[in-house]
Short mmCIF file of C-alpha atoms and ligand atoms in Angstrom, two decimals:
data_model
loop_
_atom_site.label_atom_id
_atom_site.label_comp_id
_atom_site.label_asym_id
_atom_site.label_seq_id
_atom_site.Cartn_x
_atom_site.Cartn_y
_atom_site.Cartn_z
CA UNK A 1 85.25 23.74 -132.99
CA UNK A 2 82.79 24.19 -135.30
CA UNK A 3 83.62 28.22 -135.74
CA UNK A 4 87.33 26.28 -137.19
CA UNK A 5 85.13 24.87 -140.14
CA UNK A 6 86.10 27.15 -143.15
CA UNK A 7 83.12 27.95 -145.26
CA UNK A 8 83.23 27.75 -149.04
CA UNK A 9 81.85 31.14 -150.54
CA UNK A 10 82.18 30.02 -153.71
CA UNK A 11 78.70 27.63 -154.39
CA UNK A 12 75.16 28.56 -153.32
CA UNK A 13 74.01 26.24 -150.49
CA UNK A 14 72.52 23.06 -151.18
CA UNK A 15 71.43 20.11 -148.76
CA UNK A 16 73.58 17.12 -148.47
CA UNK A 17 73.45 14.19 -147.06
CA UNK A 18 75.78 13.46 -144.20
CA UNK A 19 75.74 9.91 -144.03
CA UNK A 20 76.92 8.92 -146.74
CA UNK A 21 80.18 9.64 -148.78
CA UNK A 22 78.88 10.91 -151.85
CA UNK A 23 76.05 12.77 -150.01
CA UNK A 24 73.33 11.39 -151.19
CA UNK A 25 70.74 9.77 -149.55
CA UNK A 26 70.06 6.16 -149.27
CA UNK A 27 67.31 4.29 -147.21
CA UNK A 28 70.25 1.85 -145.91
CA UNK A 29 72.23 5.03 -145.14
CA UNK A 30 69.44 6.78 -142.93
CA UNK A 31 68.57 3.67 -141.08
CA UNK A 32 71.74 3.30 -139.76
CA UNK A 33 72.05 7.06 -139.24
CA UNK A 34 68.84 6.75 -136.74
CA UNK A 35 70.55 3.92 -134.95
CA UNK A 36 73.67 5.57 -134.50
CA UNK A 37 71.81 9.17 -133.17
CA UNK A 38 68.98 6.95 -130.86
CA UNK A 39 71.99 4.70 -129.42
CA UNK A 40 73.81 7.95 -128.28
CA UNK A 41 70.92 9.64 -127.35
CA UNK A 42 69.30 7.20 -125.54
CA UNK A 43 69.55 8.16 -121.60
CA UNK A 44 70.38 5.88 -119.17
CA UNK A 45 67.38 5.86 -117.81
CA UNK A 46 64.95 3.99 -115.87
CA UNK A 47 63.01 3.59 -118.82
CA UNK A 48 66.39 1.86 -121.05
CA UNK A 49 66.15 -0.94 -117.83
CA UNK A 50 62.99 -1.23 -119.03
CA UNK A 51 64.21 -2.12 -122.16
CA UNK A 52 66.88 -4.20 -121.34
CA UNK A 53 64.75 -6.44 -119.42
CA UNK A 54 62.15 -6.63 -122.49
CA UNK A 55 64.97 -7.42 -124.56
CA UNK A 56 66.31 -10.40 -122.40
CA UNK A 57 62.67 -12.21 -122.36
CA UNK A 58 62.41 -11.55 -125.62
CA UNK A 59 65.70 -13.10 -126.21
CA UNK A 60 64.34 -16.11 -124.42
CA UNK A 61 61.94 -16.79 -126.58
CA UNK A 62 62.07 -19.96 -129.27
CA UNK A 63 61.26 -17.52 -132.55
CA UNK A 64 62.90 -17.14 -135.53
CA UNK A 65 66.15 -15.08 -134.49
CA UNK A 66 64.90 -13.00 -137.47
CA UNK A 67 61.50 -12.21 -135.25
CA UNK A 68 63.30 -11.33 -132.52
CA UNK A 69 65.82 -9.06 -134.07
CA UNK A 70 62.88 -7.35 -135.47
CA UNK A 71 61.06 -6.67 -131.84
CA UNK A 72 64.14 -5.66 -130.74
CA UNK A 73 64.23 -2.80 -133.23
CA UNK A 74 60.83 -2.08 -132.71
CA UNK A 75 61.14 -1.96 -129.14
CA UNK A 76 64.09 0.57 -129.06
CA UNK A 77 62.10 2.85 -132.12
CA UNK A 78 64.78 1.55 -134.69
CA UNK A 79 62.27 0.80 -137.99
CA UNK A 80 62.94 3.34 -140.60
CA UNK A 81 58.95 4.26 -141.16
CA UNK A 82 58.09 7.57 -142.86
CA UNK A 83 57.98 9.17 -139.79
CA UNK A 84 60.75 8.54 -138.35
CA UNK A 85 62.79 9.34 -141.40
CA UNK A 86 60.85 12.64 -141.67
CA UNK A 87 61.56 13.33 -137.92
CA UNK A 88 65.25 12.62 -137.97
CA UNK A 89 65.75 15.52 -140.84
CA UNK A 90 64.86 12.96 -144.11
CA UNK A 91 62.85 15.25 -146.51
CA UNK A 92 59.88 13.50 -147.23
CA UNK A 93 56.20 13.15 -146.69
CA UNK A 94 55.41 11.33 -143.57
CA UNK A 95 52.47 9.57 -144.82
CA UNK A 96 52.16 5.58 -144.89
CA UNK A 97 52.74 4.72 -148.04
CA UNK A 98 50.68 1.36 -147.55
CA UNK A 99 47.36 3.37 -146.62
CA UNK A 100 48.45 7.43 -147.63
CA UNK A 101 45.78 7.96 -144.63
CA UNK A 102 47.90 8.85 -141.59
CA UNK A 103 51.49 9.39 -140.90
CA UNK A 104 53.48 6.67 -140.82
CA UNK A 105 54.45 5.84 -136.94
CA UNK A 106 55.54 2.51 -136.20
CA UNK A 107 52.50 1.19 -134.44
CA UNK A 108 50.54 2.22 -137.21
CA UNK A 109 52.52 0.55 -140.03
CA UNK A 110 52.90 -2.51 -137.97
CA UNK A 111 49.08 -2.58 -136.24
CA UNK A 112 47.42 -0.18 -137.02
CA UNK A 113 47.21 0.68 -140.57
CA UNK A 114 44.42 0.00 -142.27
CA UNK A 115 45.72 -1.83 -144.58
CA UNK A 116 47.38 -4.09 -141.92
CA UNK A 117 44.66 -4.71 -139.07
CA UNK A 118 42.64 -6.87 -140.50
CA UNK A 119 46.06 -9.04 -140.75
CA UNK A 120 45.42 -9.11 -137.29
CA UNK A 121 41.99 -9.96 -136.90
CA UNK A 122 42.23 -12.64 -139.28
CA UNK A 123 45.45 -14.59 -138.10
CA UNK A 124 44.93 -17.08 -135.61
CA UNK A 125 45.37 -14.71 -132.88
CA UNK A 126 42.20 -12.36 -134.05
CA UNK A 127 43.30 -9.56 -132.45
CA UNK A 128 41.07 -6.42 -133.08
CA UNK A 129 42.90 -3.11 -133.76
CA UNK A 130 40.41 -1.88 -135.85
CA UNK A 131 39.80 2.57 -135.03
CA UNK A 132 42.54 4.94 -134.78
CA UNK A 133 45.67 3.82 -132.47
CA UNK A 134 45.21 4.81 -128.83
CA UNK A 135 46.92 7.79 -127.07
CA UNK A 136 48.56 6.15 -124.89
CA UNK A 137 49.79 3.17 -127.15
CA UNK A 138 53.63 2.22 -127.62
CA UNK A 139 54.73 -0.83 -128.73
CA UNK A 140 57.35 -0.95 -126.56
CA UNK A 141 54.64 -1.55 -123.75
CA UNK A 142 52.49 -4.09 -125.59
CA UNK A 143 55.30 -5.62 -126.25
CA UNK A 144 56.10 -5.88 -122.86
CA UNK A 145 52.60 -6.61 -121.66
CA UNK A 146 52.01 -9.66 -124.01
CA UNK A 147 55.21 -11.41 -122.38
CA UNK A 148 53.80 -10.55 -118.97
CA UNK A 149 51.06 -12.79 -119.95
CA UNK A 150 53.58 -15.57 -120.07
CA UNK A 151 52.26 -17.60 -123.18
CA UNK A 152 54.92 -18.36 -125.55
CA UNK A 153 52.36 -19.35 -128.07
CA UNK A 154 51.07 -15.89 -128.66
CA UNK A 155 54.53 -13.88 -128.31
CA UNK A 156 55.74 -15.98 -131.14
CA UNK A 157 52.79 -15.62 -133.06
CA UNK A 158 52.90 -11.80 -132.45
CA UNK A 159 56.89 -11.56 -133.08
CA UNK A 160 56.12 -13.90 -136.54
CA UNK A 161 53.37 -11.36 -137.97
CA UNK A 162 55.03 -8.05 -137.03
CA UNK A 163 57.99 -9.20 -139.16
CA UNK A 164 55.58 -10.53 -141.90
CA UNK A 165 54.09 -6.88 -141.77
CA UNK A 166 57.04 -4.78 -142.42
CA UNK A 167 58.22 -7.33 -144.80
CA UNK A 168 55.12 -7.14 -146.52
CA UNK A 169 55.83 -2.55 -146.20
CA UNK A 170 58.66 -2.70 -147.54
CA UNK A 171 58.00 -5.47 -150.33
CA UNK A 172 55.78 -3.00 -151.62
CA UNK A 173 57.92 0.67 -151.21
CA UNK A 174 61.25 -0.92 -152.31
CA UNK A 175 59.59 -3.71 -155.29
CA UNK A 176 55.97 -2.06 -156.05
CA UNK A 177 54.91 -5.75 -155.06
CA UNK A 178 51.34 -5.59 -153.28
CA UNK A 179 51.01 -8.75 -151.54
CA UNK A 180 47.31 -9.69 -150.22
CA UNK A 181 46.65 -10.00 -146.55
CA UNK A 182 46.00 -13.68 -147.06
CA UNK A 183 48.73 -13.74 -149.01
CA UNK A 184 51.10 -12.05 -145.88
CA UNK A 185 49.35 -14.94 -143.64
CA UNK A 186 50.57 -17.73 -145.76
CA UNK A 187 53.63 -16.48 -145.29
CA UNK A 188 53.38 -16.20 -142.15
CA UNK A 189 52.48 -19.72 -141.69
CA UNK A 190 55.83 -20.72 -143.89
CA UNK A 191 57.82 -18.96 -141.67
CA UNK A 192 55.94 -20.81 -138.42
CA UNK A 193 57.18 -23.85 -140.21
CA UNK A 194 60.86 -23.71 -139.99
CA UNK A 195 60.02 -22.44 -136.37
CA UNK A 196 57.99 -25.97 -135.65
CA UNK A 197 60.74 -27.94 -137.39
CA UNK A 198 62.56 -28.46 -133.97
CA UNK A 199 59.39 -28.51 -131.51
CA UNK A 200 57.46 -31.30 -133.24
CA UNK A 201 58.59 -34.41 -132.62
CA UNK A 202 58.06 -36.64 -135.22
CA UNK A 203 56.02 -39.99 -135.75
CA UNK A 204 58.69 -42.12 -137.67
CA UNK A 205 61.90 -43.86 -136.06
CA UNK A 206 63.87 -42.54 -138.41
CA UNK A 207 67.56 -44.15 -137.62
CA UNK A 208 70.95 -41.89 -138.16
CA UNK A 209 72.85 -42.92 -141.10
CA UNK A 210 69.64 -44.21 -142.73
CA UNK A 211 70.07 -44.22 -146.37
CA UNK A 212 68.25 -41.18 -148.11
CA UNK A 213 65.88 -42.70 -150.38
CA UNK A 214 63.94 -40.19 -152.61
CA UNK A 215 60.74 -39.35 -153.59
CA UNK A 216 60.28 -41.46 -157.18
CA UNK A 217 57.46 -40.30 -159.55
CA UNK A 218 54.56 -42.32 -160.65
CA UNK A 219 53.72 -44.70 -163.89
CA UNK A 220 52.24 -42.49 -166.58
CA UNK A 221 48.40 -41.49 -165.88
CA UNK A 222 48.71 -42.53 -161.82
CA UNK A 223 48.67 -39.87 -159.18
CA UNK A 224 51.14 -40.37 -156.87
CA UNK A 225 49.49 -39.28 -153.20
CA UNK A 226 52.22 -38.81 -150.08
CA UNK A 227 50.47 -38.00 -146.82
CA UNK A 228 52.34 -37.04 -143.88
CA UNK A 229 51.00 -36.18 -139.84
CA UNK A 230 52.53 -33.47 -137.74
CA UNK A 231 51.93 -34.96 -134.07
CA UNK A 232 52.65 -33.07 -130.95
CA UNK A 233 51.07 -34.13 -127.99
CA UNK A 234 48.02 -32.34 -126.25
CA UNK A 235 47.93 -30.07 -129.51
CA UNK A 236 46.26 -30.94 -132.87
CA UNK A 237 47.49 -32.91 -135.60
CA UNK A 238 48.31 -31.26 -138.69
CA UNK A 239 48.06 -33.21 -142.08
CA UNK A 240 49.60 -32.80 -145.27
CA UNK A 241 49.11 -34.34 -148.60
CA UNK A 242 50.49 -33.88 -152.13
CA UNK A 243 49.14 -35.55 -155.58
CA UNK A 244 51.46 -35.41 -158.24
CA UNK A 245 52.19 -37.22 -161.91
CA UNK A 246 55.06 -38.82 -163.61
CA UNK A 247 56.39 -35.86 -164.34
CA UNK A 248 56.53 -34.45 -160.48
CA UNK A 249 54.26 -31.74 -161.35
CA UNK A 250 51.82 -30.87 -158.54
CA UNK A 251 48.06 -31.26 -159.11
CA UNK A 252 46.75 -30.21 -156.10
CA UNK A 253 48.41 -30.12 -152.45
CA UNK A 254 46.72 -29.61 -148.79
CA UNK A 255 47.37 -28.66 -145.36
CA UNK A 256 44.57 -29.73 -142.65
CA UNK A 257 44.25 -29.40 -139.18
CA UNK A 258 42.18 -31.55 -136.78
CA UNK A 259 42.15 -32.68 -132.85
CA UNK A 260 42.05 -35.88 -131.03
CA UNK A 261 44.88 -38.15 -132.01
CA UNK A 262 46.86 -39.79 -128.80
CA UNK A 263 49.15 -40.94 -130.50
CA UNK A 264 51.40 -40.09 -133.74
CA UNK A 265 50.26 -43.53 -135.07
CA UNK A 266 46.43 -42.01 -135.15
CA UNK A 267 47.90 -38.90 -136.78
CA UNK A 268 49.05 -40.35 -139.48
CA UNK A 269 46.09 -42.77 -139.63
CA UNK A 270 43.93 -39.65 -139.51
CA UNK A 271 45.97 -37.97 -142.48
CA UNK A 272 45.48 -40.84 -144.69
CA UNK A 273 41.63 -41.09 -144.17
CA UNK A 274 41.93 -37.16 -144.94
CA UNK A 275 44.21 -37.58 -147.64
CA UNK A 276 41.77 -40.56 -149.71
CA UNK A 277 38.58 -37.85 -149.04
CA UNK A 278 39.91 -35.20 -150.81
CA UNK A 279 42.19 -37.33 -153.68
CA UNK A 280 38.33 -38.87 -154.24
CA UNK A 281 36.54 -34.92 -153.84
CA UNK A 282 39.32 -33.64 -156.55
CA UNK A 283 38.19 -37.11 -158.92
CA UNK A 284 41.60 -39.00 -158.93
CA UNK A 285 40.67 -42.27 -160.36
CA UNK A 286 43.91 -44.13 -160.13
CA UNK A 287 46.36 -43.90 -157.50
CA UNK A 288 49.44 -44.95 -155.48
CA UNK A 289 49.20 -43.42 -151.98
CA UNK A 290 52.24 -43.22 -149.66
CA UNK A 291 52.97 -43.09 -146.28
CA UNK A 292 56.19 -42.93 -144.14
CA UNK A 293 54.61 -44.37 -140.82
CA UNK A 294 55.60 -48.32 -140.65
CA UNK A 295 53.20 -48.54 -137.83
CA UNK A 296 50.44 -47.43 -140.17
CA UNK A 297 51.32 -49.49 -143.30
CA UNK A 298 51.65 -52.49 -141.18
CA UNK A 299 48.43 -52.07 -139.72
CA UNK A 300 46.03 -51.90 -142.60
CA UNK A 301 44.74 -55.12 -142.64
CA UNK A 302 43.29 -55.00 -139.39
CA UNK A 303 41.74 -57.71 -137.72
CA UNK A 304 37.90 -57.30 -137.40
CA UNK A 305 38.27 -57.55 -133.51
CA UNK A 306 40.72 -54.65 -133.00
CA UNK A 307 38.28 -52.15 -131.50
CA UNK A 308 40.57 -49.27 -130.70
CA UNK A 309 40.09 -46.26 -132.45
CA UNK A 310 42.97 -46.55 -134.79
CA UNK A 311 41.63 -49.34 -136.44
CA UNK A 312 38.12 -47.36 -137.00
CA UNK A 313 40.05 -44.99 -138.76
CA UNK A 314 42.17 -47.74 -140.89
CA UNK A 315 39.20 -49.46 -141.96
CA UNK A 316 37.15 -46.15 -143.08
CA UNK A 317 40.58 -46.03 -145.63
CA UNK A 318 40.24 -49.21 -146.56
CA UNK A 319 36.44 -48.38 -147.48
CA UNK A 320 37.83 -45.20 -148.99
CA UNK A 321 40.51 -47.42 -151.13
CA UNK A 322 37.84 -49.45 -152.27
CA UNK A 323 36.27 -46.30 -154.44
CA UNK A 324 38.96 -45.79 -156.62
CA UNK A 325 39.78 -47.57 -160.04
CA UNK A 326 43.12 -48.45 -158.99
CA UNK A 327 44.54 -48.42 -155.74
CA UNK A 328 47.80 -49.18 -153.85
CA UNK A 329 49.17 -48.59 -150.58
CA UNK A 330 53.24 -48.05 -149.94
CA UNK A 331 55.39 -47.41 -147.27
CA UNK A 332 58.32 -45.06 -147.96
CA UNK A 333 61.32 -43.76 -146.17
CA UNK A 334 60.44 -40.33 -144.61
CA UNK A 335 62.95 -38.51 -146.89
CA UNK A 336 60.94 -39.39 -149.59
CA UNK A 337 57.98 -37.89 -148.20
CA UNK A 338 59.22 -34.45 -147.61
CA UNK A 339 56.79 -32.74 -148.88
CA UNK A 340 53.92 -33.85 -146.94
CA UNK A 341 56.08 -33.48 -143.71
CA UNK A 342 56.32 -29.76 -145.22
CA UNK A 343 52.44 -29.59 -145.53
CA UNK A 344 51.71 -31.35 -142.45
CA UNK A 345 53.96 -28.65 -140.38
CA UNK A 346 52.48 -26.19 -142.18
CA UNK A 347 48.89 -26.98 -141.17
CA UNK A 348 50.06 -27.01 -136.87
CA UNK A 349 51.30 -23.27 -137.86
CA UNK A 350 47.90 -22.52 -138.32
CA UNK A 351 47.02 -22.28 -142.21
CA UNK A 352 44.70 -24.67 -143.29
CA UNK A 353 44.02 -24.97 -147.37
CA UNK A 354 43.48 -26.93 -150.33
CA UNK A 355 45.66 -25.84 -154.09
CA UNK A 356 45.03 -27.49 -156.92
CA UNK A 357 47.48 -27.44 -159.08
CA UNK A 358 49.35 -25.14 -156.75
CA UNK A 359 51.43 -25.00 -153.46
CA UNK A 360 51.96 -23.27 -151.17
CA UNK A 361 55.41 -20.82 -150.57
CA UNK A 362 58.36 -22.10 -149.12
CA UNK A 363 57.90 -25.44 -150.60
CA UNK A 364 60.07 -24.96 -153.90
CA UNK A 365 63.16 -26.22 -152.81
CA UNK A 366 61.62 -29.85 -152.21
CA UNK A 367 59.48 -30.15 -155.09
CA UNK A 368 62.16 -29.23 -157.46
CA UNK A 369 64.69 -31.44 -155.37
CA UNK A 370 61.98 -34.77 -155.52
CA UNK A 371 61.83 -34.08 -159.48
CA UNK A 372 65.61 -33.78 -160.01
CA UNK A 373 66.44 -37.24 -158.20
CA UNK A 374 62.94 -38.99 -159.64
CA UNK A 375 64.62 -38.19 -163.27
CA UNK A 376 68.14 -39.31 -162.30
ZN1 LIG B 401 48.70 3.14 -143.24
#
């Protein structure tokens, strides 16, 4: 067949680029060109089973469908990394373009780069992949070792940050955006949100059909304070609270983390104790604080003889409340209070910080949401 082909004497030769109609190459063009060659390359062998079986208990898996497309690439070699462009015929250097140390395999821009290890080492997992990657190393096999150990917890963790990481790769080759590796573990954590929005149940009886009341901005010169508890039981409560003026505009927002709540009633108790030490730390004078837990706002005048814990923690506010100039205390409907749900969720996924005057990603949408109905 190919002795058919009639050669053109005409032109000198030149390369071209075979995938793509006008010959010239594309990153989009020679990924899909190394899926198409490893899918009909790829043997039927024992070691594809192997692959196939990875695949389904990855599939299994609660992640981000996002995460789990992304292992799935990794595990059958499908990432378009230097060296696997260079290897597949793509003229160009094979070098990492995040470190320009070492050639660009796919263990080493998702691991072991060093430019991407200490990702690793500081995420809540703290793995250590600091030195030079193994012989013996695939990812296909880590992978597959990590789900032998059977905890859900860590796969997803795992599955979250290898997408950050090649996000954060190709952020940087394709946009000549650097993003910090605290920066990449925010993320992270705003992607382990939407992942916790359907496994944490939540502490308000919120009733279908409810009306949608909004979040409603302050008088001018009050901080408005919403406080919100992620509860999930036998794990640790995350908290979330957000000051902001008449204006919606942010002054400073907070994700915490602590243990030892039984109950989501405690959690949000908890958050609002949390919530009044910082809003006093950060010197906000006058305040309206709100809450979304009817259990909690109905509770704060406790009766001196209510010894359970809950009521320690409600009368420590009520000493907190006490310190500022002007205080008051209001129970909202939980769409109202979306942003400290937001913060709350985000604290469980592991990222625990203060902002002043700043918040953290992923929360955009609802700020700029509460301001357009507090103006209507
Ligand atoms: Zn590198």
């Amino acid at each position: 067949m190919v002795m058919q082909i009639p050669i053109t004497r005409s032109s000198s030769d030149f390369l071209i680029w075979a995938a793509t109609r006008d010959g010239i190459l594309t990153t989009k063009s020679a990924y899909h060109f190394i899926c198409h060659q490893l899918q009909v390359g790829r043997p039927s062998s024992s070691l594809g089973c192997d692959r196939d079986g990875l695949w389904r208990d990855i599939w299994k898996l609660k992640s981000i469908p996002r995460c789990k497309d992304m292992a799935w690439r990794i595990c059958h070699g499908f990432l378009p990394t230097t060296q696997c462009l260079a290897r597949r015929g793509v003229q160009l250097e094979p070098v990492c373009p995040m470190c320009g140390e070492d050639e660009e395999s796919i263990a080493h821009a998702l691991i072991f780069c060093p430019q991407v290890s200490p990702i690793w080492f500081m995420s809540s997992l703290s793995m250590n992949f600091s030195g030079p990657q193994p012989d013996n190393f695939t990812m296909e096999h880590w992978l597959a070792s990590l789900l032998d150990q059977g905890d859900d917890w860590v796969t997803d963790k795992v599955l979250t940050l290898l997408y950050a990481v090649w996000a954060r790769r190709n952020l940087w080759v394709f946009y000549h955006r650097w993003l910090t590796m605290e920066q990449t573990l925010i993320r992270v954590a705003a992607m382990e949100v939407v992942a916790l929005d359907s496994s944490v149940g939540d502490a308000h009886d919120l009733l279908r059909g409810e009306r949608q009341d909004k979040w409603k901005g302050p008088a001018v010169g009050i901080a408005k304070i919403n406080t919100d508890a992620a509860f999930k039981a036998g794990a640790a409560v995350g908290m979330g609270m957000v000051v902001r003026n008449a204006a919606g505009e942010v002054l400073a927002s907070a994700s915490g983390k602590r243990g030892g709540a039984d109950s989501a009633a405690v959690a949000e108790a908890m958050a609002l104790r949390w919530s009044l030490e910082l809003a006093l730390d950060m010197g906000f004078q006058a305040v309206v604080v709100e809450t979304d837990c009817a259990v909690l706002h109905g509770a704060w005048n406790v009766a001196a003889s209510d010894r359970s814990y809950m009521a320690a923690v409600i009368r420590d506010c009520v000493d907190l409340s006490r310190l500022f100039r002007s205080f008051e205390f209001l129970l909202i409907h939980r769409t109202a209070n979306l942003v400290a749900d937001f913060l709350a969720k985000f604290a469980l996924s592991s990222f625990c910080n203060v902002w002043l005057e700043e918040y953290p990603p992923g929360l955009e949408g609802i700020l700029i949401s509460d301001v357009s109905s507090s103006s209507s």
